[in-house]
One Martini backbone bead per residue (centre of mass of N, CA, C, O) as a GRO file, in nm:
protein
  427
    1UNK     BB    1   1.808  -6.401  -5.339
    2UNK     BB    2   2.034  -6.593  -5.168
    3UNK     BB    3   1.956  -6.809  -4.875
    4UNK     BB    4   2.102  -6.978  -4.574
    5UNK     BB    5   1.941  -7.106  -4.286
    6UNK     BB    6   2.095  -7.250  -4.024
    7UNK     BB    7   1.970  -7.428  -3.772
    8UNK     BB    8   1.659  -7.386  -3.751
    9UNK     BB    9   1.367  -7.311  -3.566
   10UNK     BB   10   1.046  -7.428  -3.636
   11UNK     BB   11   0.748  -7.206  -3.600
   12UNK     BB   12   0.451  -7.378  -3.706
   13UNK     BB   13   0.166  -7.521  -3.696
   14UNK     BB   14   0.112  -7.590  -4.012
   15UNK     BB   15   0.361  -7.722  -4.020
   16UNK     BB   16   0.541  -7.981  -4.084
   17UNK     BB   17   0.839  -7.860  -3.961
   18UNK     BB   18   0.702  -7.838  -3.683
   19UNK     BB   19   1.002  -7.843  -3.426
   20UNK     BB   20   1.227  -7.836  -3.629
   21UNK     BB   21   1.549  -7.863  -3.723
   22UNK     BB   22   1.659  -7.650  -4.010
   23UNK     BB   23   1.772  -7.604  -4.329
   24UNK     BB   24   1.703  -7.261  -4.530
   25UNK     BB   25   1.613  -7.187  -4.840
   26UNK     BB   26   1.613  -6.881  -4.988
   27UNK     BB   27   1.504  -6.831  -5.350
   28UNK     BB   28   1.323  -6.543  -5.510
   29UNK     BB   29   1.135  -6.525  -5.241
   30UNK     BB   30   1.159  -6.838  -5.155
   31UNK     BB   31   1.120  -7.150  -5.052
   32UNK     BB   32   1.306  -7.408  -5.151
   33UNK     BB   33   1.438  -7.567  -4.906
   34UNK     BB   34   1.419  -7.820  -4.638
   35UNK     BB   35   1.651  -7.921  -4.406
   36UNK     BB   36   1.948  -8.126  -4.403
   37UNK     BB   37   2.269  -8.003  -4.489
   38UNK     BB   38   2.222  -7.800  -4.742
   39UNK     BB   39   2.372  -7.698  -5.015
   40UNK     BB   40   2.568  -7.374  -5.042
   41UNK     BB   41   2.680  -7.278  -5.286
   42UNK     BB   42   2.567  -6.915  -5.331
   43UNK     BB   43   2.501  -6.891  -5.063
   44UNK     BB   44   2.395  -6.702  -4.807
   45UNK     BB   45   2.480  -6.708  -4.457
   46UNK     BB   46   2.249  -6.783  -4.141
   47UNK     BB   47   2.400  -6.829  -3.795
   48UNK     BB   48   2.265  -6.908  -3.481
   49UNK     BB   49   2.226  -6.920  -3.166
   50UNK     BB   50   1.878  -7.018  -3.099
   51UNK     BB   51   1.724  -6.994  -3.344
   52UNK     BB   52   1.420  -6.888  -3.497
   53UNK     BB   53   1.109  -6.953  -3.705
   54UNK     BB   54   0.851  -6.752  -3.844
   55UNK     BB   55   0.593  -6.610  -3.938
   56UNK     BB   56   0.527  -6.346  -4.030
   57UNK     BB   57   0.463  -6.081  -3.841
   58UNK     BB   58   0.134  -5.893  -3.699
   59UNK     BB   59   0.030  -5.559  -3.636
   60UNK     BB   60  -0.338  -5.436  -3.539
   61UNK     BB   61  -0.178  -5.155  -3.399
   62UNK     BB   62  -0.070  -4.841  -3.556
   63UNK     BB   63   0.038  -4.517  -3.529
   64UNK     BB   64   0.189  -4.339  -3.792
   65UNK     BB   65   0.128  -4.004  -3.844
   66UNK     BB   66   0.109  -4.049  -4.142
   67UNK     BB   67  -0.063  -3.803  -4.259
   68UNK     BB   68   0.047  -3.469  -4.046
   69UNK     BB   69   0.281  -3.604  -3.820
   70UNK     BB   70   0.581  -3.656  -3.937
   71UNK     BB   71   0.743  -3.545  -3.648
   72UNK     BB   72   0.661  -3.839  -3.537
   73UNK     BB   73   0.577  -3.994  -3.783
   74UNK     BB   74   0.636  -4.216  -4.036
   75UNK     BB   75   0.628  -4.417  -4.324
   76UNK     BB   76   0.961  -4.528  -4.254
   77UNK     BB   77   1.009  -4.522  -3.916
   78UNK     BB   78   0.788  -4.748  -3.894
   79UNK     BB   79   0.878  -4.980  -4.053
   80UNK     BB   80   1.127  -5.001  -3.916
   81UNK     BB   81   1.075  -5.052  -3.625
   82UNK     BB   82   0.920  -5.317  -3.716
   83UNK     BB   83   1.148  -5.489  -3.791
   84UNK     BB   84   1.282  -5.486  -3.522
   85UNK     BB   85   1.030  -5.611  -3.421
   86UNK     BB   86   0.921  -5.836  -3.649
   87UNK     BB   87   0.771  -5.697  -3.885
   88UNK     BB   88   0.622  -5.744  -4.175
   89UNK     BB   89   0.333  -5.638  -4.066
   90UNK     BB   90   0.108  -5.344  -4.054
   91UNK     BB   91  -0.163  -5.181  -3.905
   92UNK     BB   92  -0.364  -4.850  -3.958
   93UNK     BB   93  -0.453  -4.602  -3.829
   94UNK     BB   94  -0.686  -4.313  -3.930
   95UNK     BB   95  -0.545  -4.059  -3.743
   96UNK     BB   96  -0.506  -3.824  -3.948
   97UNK     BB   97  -0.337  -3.588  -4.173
   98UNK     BB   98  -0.559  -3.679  -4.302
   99UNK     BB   99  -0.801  -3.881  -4.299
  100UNK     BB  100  -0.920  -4.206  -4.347
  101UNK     BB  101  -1.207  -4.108  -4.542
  102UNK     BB  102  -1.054  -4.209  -4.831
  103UNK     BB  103  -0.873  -4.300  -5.105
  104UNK     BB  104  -0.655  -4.121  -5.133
  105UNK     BB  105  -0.536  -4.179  -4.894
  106UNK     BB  106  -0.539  -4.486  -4.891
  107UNK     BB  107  -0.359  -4.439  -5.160
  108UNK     BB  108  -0.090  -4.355  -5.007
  109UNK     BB  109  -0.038  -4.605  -4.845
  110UNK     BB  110  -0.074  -4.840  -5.008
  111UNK     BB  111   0.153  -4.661  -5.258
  112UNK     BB  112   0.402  -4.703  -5.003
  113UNK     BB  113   0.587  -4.940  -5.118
  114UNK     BB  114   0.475  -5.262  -5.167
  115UNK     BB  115   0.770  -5.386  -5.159
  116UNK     BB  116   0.840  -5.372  -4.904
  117UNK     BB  117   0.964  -5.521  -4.575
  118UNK     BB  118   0.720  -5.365  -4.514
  119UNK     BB  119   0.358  -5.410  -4.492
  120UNK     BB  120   0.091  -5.174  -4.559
  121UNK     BB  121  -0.215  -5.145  -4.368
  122UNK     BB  122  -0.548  -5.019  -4.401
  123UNK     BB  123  -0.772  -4.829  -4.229
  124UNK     BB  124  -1.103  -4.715  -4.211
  125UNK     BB  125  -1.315  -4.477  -4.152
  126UNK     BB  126  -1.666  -4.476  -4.019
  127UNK     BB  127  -1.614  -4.141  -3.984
  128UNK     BB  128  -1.587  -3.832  -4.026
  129UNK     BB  129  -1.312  -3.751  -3.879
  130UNK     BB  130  -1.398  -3.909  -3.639
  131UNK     BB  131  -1.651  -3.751  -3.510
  132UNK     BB  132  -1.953  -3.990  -3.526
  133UNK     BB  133  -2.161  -3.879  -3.747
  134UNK     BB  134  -2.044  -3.944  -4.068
  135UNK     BB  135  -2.013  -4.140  -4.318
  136UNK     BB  136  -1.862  -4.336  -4.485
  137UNK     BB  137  -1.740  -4.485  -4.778
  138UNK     BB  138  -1.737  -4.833  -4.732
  139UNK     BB  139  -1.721  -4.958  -5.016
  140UNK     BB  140  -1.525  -4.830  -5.133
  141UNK     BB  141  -1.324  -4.841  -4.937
  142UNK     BB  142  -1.292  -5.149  -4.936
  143UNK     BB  143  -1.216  -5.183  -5.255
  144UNK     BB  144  -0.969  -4.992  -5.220
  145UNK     BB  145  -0.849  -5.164  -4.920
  146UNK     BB  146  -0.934  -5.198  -4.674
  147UNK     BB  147  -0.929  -5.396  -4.348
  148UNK     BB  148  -1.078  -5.182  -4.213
  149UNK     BB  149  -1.334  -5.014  -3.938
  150UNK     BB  150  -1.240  -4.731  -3.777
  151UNK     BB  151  -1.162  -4.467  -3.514
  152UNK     BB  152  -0.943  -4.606  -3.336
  153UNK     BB  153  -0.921  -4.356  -3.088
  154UNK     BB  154  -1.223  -4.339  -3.153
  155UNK     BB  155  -1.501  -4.435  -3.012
  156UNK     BB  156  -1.816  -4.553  -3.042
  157UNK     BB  157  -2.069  -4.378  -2.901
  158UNK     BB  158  -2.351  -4.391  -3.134
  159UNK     BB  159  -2.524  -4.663  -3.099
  160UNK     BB  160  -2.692  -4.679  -3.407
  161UNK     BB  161  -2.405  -4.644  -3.575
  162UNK     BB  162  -2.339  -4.924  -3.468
  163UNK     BB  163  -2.541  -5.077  -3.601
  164UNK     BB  164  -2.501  -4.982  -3.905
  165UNK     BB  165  -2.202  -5.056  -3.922
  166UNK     BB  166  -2.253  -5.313  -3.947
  167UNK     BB  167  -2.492  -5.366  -4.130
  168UNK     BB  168  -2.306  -5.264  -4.350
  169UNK     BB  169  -2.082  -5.491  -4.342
  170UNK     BB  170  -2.182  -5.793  -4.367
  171UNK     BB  171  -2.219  -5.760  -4.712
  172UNK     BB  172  -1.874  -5.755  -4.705
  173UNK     BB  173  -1.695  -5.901  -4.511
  174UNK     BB  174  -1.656  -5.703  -4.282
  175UNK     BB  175  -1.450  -5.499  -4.037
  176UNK     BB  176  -1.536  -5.399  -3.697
  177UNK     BB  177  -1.318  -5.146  -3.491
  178UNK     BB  178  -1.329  -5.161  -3.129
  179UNK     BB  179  -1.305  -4.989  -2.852
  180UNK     BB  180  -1.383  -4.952  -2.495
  181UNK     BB  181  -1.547  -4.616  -2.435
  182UNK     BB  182  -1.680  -4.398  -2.213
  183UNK     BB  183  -1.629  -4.081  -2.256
  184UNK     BB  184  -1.833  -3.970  -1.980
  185UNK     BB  185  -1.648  -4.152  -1.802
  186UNK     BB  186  -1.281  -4.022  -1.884
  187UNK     BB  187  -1.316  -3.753  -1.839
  188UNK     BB  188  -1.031  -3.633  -1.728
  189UNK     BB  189  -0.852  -3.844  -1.740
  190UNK     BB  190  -0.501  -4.018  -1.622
  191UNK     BB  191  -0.577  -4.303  -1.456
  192UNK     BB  192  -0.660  -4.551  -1.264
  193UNK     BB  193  -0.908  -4.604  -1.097
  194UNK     BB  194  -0.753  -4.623  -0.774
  195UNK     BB  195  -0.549  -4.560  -0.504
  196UNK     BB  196  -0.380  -4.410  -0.684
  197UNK     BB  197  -0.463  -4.199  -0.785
  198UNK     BB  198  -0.594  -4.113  -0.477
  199UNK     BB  199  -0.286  -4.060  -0.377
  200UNK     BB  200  -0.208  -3.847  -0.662
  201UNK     BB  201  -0.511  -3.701  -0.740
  202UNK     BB  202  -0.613  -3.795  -0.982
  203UNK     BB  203  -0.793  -3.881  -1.250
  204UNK     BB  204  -1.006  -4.129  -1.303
  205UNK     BB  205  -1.024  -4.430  -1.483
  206UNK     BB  206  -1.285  -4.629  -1.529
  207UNK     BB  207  -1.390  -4.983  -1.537
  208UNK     BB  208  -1.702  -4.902  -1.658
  209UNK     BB  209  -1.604  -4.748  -1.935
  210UNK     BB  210  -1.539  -5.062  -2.070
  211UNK     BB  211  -1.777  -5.214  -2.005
  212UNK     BB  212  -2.035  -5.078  -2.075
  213UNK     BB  213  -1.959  -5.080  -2.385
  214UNK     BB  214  -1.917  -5.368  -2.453
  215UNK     BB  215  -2.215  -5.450  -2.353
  216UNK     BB  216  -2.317  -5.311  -2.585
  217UNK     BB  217  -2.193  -5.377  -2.816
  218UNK     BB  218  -2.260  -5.712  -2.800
  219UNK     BB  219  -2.557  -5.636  -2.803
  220UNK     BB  220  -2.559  -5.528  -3.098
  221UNK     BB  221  -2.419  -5.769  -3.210
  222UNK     BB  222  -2.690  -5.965  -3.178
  223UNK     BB  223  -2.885  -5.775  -3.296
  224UNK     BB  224  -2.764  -5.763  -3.594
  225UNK     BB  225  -2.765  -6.088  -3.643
  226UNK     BB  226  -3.066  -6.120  -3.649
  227UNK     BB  227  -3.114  -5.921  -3.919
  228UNK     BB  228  -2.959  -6.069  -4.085
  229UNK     BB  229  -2.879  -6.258  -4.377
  230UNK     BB  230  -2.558  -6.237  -4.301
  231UNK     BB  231  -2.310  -6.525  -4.298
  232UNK     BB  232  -2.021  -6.586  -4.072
  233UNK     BB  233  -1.709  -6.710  -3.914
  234UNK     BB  234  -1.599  -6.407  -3.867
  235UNK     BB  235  -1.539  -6.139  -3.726
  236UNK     BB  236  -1.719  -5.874  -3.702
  237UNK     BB  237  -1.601  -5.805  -3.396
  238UNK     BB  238  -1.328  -5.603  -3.275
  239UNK     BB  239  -1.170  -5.599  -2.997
  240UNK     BB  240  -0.918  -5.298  -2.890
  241UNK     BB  241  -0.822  -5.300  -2.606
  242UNK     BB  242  -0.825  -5.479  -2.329
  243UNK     BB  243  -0.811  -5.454  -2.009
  244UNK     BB  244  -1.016  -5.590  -1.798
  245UNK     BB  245  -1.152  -5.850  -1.595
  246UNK     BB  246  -1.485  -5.764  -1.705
  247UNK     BB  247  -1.373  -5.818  -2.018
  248UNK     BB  248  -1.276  -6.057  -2.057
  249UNK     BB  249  -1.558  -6.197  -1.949
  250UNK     BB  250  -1.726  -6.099  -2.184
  251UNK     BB  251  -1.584  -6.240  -2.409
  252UNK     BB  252  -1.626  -6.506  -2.316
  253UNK     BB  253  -1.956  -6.483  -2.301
  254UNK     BB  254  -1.956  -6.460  -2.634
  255UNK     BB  255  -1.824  -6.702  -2.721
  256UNK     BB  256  -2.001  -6.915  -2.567
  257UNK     BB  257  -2.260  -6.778  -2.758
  258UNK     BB  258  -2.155  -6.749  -3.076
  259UNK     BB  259  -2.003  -6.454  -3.097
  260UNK     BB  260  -1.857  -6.264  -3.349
  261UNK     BB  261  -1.575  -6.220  -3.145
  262UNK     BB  262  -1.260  -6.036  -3.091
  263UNK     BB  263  -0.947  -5.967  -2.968
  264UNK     BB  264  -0.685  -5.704  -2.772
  265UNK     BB  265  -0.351  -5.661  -2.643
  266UNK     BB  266  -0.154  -5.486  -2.522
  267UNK     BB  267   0.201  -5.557  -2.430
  268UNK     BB  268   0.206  -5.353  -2.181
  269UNK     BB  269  -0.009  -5.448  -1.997
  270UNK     BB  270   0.165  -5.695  -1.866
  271UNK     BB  271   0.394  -5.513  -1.699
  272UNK     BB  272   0.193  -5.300  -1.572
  273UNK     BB  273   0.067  -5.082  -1.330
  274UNK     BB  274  -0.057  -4.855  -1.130
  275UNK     BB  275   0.145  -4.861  -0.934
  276UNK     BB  276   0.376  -4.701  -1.129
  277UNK     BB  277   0.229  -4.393  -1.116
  278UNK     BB  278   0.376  -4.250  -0.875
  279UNK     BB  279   0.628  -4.094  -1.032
  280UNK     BB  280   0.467  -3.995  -1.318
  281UNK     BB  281   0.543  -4.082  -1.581
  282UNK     BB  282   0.467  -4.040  -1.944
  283UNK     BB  283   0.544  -4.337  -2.036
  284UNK     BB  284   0.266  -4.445  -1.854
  285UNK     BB  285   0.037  -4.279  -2.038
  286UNK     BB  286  -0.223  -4.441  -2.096
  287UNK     BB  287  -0.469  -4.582  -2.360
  288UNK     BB  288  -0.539  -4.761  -2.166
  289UNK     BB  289  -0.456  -4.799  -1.863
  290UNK     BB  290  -0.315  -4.896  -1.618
  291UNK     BB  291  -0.400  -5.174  -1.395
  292UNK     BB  292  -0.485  -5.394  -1.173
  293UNK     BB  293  -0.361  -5.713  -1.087
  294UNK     BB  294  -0.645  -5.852  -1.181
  295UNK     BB  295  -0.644  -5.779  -1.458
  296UNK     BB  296  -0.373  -5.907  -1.562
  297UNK     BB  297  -0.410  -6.156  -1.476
  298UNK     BB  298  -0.678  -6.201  -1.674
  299UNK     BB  299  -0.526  -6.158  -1.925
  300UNK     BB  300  -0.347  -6.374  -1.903
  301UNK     BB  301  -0.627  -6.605  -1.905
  302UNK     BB  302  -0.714  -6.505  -2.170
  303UNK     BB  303  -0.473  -6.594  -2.361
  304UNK     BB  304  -0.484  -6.918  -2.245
  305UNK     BB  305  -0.800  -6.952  -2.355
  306UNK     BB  306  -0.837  -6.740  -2.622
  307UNK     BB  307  -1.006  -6.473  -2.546
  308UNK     BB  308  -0.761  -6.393  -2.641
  309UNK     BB  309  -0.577  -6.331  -2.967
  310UNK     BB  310  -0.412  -6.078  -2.970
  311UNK     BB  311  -0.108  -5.907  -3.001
  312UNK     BB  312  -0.007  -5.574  -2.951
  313UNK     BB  313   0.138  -5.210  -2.974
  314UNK     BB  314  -0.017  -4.954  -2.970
  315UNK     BB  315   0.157  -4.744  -3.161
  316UNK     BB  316   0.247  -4.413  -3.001
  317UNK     BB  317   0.376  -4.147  -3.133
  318UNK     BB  318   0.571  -3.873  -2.953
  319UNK     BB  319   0.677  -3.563  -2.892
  320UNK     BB  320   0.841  -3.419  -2.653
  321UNK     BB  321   0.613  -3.219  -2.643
  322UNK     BB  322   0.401  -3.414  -2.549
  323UNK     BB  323   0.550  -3.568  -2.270
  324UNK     BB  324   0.724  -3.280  -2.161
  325UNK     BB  325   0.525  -3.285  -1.882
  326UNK     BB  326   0.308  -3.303  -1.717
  327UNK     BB  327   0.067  -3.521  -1.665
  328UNK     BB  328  -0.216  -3.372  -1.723
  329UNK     BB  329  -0.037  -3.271  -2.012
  330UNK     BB  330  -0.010  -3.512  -2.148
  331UNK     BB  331   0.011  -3.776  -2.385
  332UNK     BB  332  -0.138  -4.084  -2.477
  333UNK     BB  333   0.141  -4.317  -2.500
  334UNK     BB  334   0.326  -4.584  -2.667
  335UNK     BB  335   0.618  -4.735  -2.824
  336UNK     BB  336   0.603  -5.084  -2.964
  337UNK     BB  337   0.730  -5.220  -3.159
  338UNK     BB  338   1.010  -5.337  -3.033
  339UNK     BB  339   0.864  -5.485  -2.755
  340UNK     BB  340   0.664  -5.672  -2.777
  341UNK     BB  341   0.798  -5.995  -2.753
  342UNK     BB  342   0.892  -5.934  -2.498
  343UNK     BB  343   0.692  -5.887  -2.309
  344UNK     BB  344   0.545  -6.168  -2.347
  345UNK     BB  345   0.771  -6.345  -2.273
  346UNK     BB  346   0.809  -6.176  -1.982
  347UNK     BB  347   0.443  -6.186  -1.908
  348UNK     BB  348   0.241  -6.344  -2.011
  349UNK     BB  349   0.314  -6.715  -1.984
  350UNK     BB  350   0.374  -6.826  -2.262
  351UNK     BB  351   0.418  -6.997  -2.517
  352UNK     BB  352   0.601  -6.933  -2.763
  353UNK     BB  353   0.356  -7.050  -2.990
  354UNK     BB  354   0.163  -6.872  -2.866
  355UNK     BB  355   0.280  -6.611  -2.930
  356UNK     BB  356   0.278  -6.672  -3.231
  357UNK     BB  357  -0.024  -6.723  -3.269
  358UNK     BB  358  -0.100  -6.423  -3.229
  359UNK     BB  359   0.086  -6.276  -3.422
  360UNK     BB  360  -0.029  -6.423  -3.710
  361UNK     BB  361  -0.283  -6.623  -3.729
  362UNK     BB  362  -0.521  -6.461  -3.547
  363UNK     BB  363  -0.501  -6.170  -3.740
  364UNK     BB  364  -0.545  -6.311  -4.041
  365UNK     BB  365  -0.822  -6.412  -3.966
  366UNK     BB  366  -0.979  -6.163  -3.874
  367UNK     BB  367  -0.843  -5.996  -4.115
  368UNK     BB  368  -0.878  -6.148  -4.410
  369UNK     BB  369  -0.557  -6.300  -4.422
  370UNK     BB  370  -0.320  -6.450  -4.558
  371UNK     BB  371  -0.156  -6.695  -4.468
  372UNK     BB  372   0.168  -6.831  -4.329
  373UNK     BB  373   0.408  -7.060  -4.428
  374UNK     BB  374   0.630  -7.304  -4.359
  375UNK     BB  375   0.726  -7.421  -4.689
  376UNK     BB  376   0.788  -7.532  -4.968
  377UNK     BB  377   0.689  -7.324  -5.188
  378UNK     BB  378   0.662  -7.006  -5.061
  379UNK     BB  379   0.679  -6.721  -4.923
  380UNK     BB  380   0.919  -6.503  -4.773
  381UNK     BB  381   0.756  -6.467  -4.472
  382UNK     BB  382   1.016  -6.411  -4.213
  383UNK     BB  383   1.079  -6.462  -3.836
  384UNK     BB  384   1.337  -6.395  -3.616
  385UNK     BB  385   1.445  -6.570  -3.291
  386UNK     BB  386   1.540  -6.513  -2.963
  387UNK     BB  387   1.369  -6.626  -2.652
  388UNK     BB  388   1.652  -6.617  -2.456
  389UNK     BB  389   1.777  -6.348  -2.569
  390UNK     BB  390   1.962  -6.080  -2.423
  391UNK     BB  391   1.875  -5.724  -2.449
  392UNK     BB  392   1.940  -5.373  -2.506
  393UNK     BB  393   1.736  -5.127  -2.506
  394UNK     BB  394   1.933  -4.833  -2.674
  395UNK     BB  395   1.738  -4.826  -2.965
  396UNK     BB  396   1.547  -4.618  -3.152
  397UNK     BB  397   1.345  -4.594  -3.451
  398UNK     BB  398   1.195  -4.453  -3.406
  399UNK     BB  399   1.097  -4.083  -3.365
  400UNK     BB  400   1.006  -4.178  -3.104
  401UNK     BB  401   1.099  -4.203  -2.730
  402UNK     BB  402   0.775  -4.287  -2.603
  403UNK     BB  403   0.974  -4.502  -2.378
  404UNK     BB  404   1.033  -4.707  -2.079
  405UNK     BB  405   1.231  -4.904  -2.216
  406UNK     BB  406   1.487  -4.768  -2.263
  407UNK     BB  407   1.782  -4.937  -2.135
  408UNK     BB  408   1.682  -5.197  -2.091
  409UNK     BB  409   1.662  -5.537  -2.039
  410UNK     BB  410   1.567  -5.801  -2.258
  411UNK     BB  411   1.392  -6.040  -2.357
  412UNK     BB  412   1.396  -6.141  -2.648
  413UNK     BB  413   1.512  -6.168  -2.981
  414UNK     BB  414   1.537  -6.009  -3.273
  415UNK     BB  415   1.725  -6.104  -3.604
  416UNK     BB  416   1.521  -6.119  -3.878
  417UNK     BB  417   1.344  -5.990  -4.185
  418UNK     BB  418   1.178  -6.176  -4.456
  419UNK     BB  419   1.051  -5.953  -4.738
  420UNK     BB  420   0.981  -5.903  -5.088
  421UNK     BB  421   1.325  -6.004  -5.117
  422UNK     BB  422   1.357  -5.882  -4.837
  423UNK     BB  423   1.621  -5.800  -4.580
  424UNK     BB  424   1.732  -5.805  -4.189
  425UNK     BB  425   1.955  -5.807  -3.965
  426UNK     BB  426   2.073  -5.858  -3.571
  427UNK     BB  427   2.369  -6.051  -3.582
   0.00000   0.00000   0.00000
């Protein structure tokens, strides 16, 4: 592959070349030469008004459905949507059929297309079947490739559990991610409790099953961290999915107190508010729910200061059958890869830097991955992107398209991808 891409502004704060509009030469999967005029040679050209380019985005939480529901998604339409949505990298959650909580399956995972435009990583279970009662072997699993440690769509609920789960990762300098949700408190939840709840009659998923989890969660934080003797600079522990105003507040206040701790938040969460599912919609039936507009804001604020690191698309492909029925007996999720970065831009409040720096930097830093900068002799792993520019989200990639956002218009256009020697474009 040689390609020259003309007069592209480069956003990478680590770049010498951020802020510059330059034109970008990558020949052989790498970037050979970044500047101004660059002769074209035999180089395939791509050029477009507003073009934008920054190091490929990764996105820290994506259900990819395979191995086991594979009628809902697998790992070919996963990586596809990933693509569209502008992802060079995503991170699979364990909950498939079998579990991701042996090397088996993890290496069915990492062994499927390494070369691949879209590189996937993989989180291992920290209880086996993600049932919260037996460990699983996390030696082997961190060793054999595992990315982090999660029961992913299951919170761990059983406390001594998870203290014990940190002291065992600490001396690999593993990451261990967990939801913030007290299943006591959200049984037979449908949406958050608060007026619509209660005018539409569903049973609410209070947020203070999110503060309780998360307080304990933090506090056996600090007490493990007492006992260990294994000391690091990264977080011990990533908070997935902060929804409350009084969790992003917890949150900032133990990084005030230096607790090893990372949070992120899915960015459909910013688009609505739980007044929006008056209509019954179950493609707005989300968990955590859509919160009250204090909620949204506290989380806009939490972006704005740091105390979120990352945003995510928290993809939950679900099929026809899962989703067109009653409101409380549909299940929970939206797919989010293809409309990120549109949401981010429409709803977070942040300059476009911040919201690569959320994309990128922030989430390889999390999880123990190399970063990536845009710099001569770099390996080619770019994402391009107009933040301008409106599109109509017409077609979804994903196999299930259960998302609120089809149809709509929406700003900020991904325009192509660039990883392991191939490219993607959308222009």
């Amino acid at each position: 592959m040689k390609l020259l891409i003309r007069s592209v502004r480069i956003i990478d704060k680590k770049s010498p070349f951020n802020g510059q509009v330059s034109d970008v030469l990558i020949e052989g999967g790498k970037i050979k030469q970044i500047g101004k005029d660059i002769e074209k040679g035999d180089a395939e050209i791509k050029e477009a008004a507003g073009l934008c380019v920054s190091p490929g985005w990764i996105d820290m939480r994506v259900a990819s459905r395979d191995p086991g529901f594979e009628h809902k998604e697998d790992l070919g339409t996963v990586r596809s949507a990933a693509a569209h949505g502008g992802f060079t990298e995503i991170v699979l959650l364990p909950n498939t059929e079998p579990v991701v909580h042996s090397k088996d399956t993890l290496n069915y995972i990492l062994k499927s297309g390494p070369d691949e435009l879209v590189k996937l990583h993989a989180t291992a279970a920290i209880t086996r079947k993600t049932e919260g009662i037996d460990f699983t072997e996390m030696i082997d699993l961190h060793e054999a490739g595992a990315v982090a440690f999660t029961d992913g769509e299951h919170a761990v609920q059983n406390a001594d559990l998870f203290l014990k789960t940190i002291l065992y990762l600490q001396p690999l300098n593993a990451l261990l991610m967990n939801r913030p949700e007290d299943r006591q408190l959200t049984l037979y939840g449908q949406m958050h409790e608060g007026v619509t709840s209660t005018l539409t009659g569903m049973k609410g998923i209070p947020s203070l099953a999110e503060e309780m989890m998360l307080s304990r969660d933090l506090k056996l934080l600090g007490y493990a961290l007492e006992k260990s003797m294994y000391k690091s600079s990264a977080p011990a522990l990533h908070v997935s999915l902060i929804s409350t105003s009084s969790g992003v507040e917890l949150i900032r206040q133990a990084k005030k107190s230096g607790l090893p701790v990372s949070c992120d938040v899915a960015a459909h969460q910013l688009a609505y508010t739980d007044s929006d599912l008056m209509g019954f919609d179950t493609n707005l039936k989300v968990n955590p729910p859509f919160r009250a507009k204090a909620d949204a804001d506290a989380i806009r604020a939490g972006l704005a200061d740091g105390t979120i690191d990352a945003i995510v698309s928290d993809h939950s492909p679900h099929d026809e059958e899962s989703k067109n029925l009653e409101f409380d007996h549909a299940d929970f999720g939206i797919t989010g890869l293809e409309t990120v970065f549109s949401l981010a831009i429409m709803h977070s409040e942040l300059a476009v830097e911040d919201i690569i720096e959320k994309l990128t930097v922030t989430p390889r830093n999390i999880l123990r991955l190399e970063n990536k900068s845009i710099e001569e002799g770099a390996e080619a792993n770019l994402t391009f992107f107009n933040p301008d520019e409106e599109w109509t989200f017409d077609k979804s990639y994903s196999k299930s398209k259960n998302t609120p956002f089809l149809g709509q218009v929406l700003r900020g256009k991904v325009c192509g991808v660039i990883n392991s020697g191939k490219q993607e474009w959308y222009i």
